CSV table of N, CA and C in Angstrom, one decimal:
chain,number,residue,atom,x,y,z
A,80,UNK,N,-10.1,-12.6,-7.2
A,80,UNK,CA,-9.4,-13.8,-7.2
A,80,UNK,C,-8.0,-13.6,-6.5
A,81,UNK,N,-7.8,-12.4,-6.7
A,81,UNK,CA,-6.3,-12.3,-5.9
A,81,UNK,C,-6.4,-12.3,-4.5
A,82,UNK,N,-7.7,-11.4,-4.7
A,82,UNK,CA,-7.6,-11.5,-2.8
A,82,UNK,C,-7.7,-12.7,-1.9
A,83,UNK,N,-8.2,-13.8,-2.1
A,83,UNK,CA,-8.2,-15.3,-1.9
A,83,UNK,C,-6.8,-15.5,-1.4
A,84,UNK,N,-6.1,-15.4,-3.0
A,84,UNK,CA,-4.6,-15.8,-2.8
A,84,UNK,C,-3.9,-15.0,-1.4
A,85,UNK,N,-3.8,-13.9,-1.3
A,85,UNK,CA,-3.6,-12.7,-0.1
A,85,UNK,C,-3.8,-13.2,0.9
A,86,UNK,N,-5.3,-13.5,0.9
A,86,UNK,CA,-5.5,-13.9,2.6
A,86,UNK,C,-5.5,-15.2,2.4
A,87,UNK,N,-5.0,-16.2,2.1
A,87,UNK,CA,-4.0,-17.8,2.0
A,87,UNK,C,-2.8,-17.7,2.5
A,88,UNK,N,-2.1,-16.9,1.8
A,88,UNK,CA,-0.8,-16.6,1.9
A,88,UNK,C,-0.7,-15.9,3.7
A,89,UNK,N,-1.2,-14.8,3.6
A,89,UNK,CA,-0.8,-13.8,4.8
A,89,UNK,C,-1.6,-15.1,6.3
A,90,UNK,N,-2.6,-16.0,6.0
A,90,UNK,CA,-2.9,-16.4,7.1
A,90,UNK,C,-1.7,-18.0,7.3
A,91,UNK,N,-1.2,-18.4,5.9
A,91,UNK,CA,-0.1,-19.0,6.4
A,91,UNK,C,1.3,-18.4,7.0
A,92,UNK,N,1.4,-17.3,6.7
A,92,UNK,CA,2.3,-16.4,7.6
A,92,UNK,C,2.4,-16.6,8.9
A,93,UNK,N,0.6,-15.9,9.1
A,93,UNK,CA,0.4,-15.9,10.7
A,93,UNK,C,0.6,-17.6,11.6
A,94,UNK,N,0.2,-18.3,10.7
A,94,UNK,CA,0.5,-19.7,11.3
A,94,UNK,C,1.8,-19.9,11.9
A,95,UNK,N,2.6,-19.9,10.3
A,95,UNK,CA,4.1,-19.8,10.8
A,95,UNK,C,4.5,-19.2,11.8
A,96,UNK,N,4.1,-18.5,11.7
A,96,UNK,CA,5.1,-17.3,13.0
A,96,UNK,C,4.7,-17.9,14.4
A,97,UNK,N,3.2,-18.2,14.4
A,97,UNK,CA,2.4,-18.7,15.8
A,97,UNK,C,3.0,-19.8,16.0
A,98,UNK,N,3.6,-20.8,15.0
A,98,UNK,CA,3.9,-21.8,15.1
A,98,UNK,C,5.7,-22.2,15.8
A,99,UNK,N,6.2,-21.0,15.5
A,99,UNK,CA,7.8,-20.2,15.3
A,99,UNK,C,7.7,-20.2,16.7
A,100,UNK,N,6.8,-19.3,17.2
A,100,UNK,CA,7.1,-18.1,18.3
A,100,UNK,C,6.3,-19.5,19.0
A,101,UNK,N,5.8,-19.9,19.3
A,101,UNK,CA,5.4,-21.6,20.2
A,101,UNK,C,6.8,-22.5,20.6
A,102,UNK,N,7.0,-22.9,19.5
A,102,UNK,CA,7.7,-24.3,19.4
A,102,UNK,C,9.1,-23.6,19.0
A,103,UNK,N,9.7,-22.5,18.9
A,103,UNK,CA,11.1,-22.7,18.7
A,103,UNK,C,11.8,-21.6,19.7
A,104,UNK,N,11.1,-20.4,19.7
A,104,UNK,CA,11.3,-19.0,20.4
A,104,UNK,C,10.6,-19.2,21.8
A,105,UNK,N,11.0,-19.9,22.2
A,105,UNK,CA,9.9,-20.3,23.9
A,105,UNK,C,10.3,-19.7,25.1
A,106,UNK,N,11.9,-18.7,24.4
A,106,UNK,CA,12.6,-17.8,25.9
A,106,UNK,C,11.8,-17.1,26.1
A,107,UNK,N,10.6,-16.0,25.3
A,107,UNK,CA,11.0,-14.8,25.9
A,107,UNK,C,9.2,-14.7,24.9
A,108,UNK,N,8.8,-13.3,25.2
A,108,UNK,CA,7.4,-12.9,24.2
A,108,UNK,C,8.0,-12.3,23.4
A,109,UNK,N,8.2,-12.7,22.0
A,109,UNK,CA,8.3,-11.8,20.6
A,109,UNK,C,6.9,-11.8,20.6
A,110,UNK,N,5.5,-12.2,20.1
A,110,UNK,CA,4.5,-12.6,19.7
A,110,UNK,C,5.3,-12.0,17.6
A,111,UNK,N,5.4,-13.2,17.2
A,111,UNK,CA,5.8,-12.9,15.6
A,111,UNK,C,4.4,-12.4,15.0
A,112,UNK,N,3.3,-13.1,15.7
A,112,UNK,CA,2.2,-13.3,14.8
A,112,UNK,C,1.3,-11.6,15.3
A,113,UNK,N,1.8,-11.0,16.0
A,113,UNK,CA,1.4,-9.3,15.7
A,113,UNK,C,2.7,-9.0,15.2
A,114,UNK,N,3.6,-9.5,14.7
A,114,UNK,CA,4.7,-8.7,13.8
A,114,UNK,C,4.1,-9.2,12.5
A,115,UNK,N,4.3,-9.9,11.9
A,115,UNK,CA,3.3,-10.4,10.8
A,115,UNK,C,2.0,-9.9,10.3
A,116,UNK,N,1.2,-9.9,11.2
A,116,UNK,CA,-0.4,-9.0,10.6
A,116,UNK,C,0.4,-7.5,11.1
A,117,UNK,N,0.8,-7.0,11.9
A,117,UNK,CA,1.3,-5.4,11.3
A,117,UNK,C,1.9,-5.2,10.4
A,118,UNK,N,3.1,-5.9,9.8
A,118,UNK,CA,3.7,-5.6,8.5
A,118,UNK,C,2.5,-6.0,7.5
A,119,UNK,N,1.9,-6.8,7.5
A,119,UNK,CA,0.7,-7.0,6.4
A,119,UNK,C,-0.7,-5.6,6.7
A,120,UNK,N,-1.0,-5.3,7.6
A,120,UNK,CA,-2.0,-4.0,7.7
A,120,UNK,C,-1.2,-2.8,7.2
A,121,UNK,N,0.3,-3.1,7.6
A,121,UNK,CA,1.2,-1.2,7.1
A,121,UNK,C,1.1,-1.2,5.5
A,122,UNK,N,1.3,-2.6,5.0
A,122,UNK,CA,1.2,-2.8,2.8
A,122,UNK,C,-0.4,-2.7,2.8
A,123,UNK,N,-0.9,-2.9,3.4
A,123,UNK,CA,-2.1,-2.6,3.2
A,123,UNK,C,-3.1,-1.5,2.8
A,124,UNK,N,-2.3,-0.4,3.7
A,124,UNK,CA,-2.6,1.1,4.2
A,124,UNK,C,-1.6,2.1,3.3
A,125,UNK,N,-0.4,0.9,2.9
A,125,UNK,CA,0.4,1.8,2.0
A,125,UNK,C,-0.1,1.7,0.4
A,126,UNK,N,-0.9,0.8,0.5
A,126,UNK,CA,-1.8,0.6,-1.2
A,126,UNK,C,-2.9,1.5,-1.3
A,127,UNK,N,-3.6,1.5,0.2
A,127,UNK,CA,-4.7,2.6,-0.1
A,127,UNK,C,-4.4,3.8,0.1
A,128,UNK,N,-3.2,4.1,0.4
A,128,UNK,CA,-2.8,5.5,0.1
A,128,UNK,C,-2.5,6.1,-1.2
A,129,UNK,N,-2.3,4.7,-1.6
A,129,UNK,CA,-1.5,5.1,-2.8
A,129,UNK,C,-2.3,5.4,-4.0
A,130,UNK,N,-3.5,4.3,-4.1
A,130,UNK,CA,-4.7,4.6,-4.6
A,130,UNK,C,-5.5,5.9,-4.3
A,131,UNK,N,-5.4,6.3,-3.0
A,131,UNK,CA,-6.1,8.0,-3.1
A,131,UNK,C,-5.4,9.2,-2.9
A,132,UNK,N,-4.2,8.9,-3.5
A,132,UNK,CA,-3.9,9.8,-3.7
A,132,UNK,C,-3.5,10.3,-5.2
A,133,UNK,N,-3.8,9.0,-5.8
A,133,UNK,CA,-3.2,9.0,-7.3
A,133,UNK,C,-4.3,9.8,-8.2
A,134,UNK,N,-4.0,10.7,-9.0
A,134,UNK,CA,-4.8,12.0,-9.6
A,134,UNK,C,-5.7,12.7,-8.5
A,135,UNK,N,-4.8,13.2,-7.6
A,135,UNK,CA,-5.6,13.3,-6.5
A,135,UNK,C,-5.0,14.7,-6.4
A,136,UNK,N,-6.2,16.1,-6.3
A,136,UNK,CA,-5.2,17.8,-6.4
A,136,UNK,C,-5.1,17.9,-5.2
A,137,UNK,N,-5.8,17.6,-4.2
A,137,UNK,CA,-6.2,18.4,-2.9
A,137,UNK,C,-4.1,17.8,-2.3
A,138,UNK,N,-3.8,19.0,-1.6
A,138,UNK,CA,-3.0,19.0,-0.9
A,138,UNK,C,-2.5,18.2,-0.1
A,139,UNK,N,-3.0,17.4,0.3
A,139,UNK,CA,-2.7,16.3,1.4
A,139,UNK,C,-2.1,15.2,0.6
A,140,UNK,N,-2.7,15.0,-1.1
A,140,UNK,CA,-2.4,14.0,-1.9
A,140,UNK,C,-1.6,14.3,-2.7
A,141,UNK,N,-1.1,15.3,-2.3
A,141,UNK,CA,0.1,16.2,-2.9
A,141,UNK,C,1.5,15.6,-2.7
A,142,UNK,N,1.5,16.0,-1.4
A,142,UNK,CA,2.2,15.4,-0.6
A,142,UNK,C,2.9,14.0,-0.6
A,143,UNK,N,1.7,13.0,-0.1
A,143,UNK,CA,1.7,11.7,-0.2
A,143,UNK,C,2.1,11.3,-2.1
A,144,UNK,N,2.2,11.8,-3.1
A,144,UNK,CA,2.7,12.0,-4.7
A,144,UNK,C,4.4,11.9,-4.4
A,145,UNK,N,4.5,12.6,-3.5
A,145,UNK,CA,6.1,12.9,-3.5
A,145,UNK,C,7.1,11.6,-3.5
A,146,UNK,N,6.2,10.7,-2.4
A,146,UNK,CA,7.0,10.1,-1.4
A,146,UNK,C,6.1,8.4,-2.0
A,147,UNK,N,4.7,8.4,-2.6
A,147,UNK,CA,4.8,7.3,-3.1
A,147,UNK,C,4.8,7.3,-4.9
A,148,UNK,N,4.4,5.9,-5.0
A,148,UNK,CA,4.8,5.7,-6.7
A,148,UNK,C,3.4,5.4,-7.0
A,149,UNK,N,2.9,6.1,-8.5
A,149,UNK,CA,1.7,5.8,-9.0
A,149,UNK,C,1.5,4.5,-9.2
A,150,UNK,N,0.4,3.7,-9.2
A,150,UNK,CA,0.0,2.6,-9.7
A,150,UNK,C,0.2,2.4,-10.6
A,151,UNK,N,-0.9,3.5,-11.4
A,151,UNK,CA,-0.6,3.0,-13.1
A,151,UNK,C,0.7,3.4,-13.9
A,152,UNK,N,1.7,4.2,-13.2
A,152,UNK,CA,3.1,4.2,-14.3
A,152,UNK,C,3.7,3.0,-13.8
A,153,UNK,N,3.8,2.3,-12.4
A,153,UNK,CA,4.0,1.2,-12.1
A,153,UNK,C,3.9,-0.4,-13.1
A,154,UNK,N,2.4,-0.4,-12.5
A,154,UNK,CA,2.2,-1.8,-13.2
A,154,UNK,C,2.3,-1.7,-14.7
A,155,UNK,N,2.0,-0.5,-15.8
A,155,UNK,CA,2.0,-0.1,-17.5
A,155,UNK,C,2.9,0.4,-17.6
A,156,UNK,N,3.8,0.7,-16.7
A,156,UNK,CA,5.7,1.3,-17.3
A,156,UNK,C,5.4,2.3,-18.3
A,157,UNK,N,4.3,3.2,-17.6
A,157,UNK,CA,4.6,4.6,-18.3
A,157,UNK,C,4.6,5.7,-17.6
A,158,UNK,N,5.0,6.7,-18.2
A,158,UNK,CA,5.4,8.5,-17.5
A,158,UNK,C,4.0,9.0,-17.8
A,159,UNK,N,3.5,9.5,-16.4
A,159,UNK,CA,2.3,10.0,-16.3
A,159,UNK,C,2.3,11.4,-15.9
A,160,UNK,N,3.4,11.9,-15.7
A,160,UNK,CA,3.9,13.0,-15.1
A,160,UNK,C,3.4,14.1,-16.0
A,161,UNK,N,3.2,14.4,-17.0
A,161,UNK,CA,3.1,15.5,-18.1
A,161,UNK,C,1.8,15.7,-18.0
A,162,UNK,N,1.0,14.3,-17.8
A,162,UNK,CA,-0.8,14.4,-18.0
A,162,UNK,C,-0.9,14.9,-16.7
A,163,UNK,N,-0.2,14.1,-15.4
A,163,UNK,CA,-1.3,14.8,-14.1
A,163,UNK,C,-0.7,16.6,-14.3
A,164,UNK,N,-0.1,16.5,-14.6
A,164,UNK,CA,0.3,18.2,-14.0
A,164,UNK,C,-0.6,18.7,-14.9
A,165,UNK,N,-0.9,18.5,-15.9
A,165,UNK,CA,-2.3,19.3,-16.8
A,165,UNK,C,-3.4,19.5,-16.2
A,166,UNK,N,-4.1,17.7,-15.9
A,166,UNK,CA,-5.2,17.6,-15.2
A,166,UNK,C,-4.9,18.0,-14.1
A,167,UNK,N,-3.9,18.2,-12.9
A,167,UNK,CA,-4.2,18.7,-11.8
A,167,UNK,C,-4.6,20.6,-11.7
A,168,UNK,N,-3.9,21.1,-12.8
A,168,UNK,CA,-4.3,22.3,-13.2
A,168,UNK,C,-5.3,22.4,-13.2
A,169,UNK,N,-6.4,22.1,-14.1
A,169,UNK,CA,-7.6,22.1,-15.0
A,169,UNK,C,-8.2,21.9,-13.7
A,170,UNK,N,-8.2,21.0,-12.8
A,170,UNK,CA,-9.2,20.8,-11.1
A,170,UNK,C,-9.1,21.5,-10.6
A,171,UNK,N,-7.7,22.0,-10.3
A,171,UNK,CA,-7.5,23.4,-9.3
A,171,UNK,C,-8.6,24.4,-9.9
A,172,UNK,N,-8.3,24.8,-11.1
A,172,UNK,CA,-8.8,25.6,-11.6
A,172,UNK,C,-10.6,25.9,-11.5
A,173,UNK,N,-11.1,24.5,-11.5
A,173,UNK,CA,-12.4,24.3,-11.5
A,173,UNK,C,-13.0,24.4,-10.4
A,174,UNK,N,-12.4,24.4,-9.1
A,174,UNK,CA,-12.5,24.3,-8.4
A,174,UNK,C,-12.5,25.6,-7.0
């Protein structure tokens, strides 16, 4: 259901901007409307990072832990930090 809303919203974006970069910005090529779908593909790519990386041991998702923010302490406003460092143990370990 949300995704509906998403691609509503981001393709009246791209209108706007096509409609912006037409009818008001007519000096020069910005093209707004690849500024627009790029900032919308980078949140995009920044969500699925964020999703594989989250309880994620292998090193690469290590990394990418540092620098983004869990989902679930996000949207549930809790500290998850005590459980992954257990479970990331216990995987290393199994592994």
């Amino acid at each position: 259901k949300r995704v509906f809303g998403t691609i509503i919203k981001v393709s009246a974006m791209i209108m706007l901007a096509f409609a912006i970069d037409k009818n008001i910005l007519t000096m020069g090529d910005i093209y707004l409307t690849k500024i627009v779908a790029g900032v919308f593909c980078f949140v995009q790519i920044w969500s699925i990072l964020e999703n594989e990386s989250s309880f994620n041991p292998k090193s690469w998702a290590k990394l990418l832990q540092k620098i983004m923010i869990d989902k679930a302490e996000r949207h549930f406003d809790v500290d998850l930090s005590e459980w992954k460092d257990s479970d990331f143990k216990d995987k290393a370990d199994n592994n």
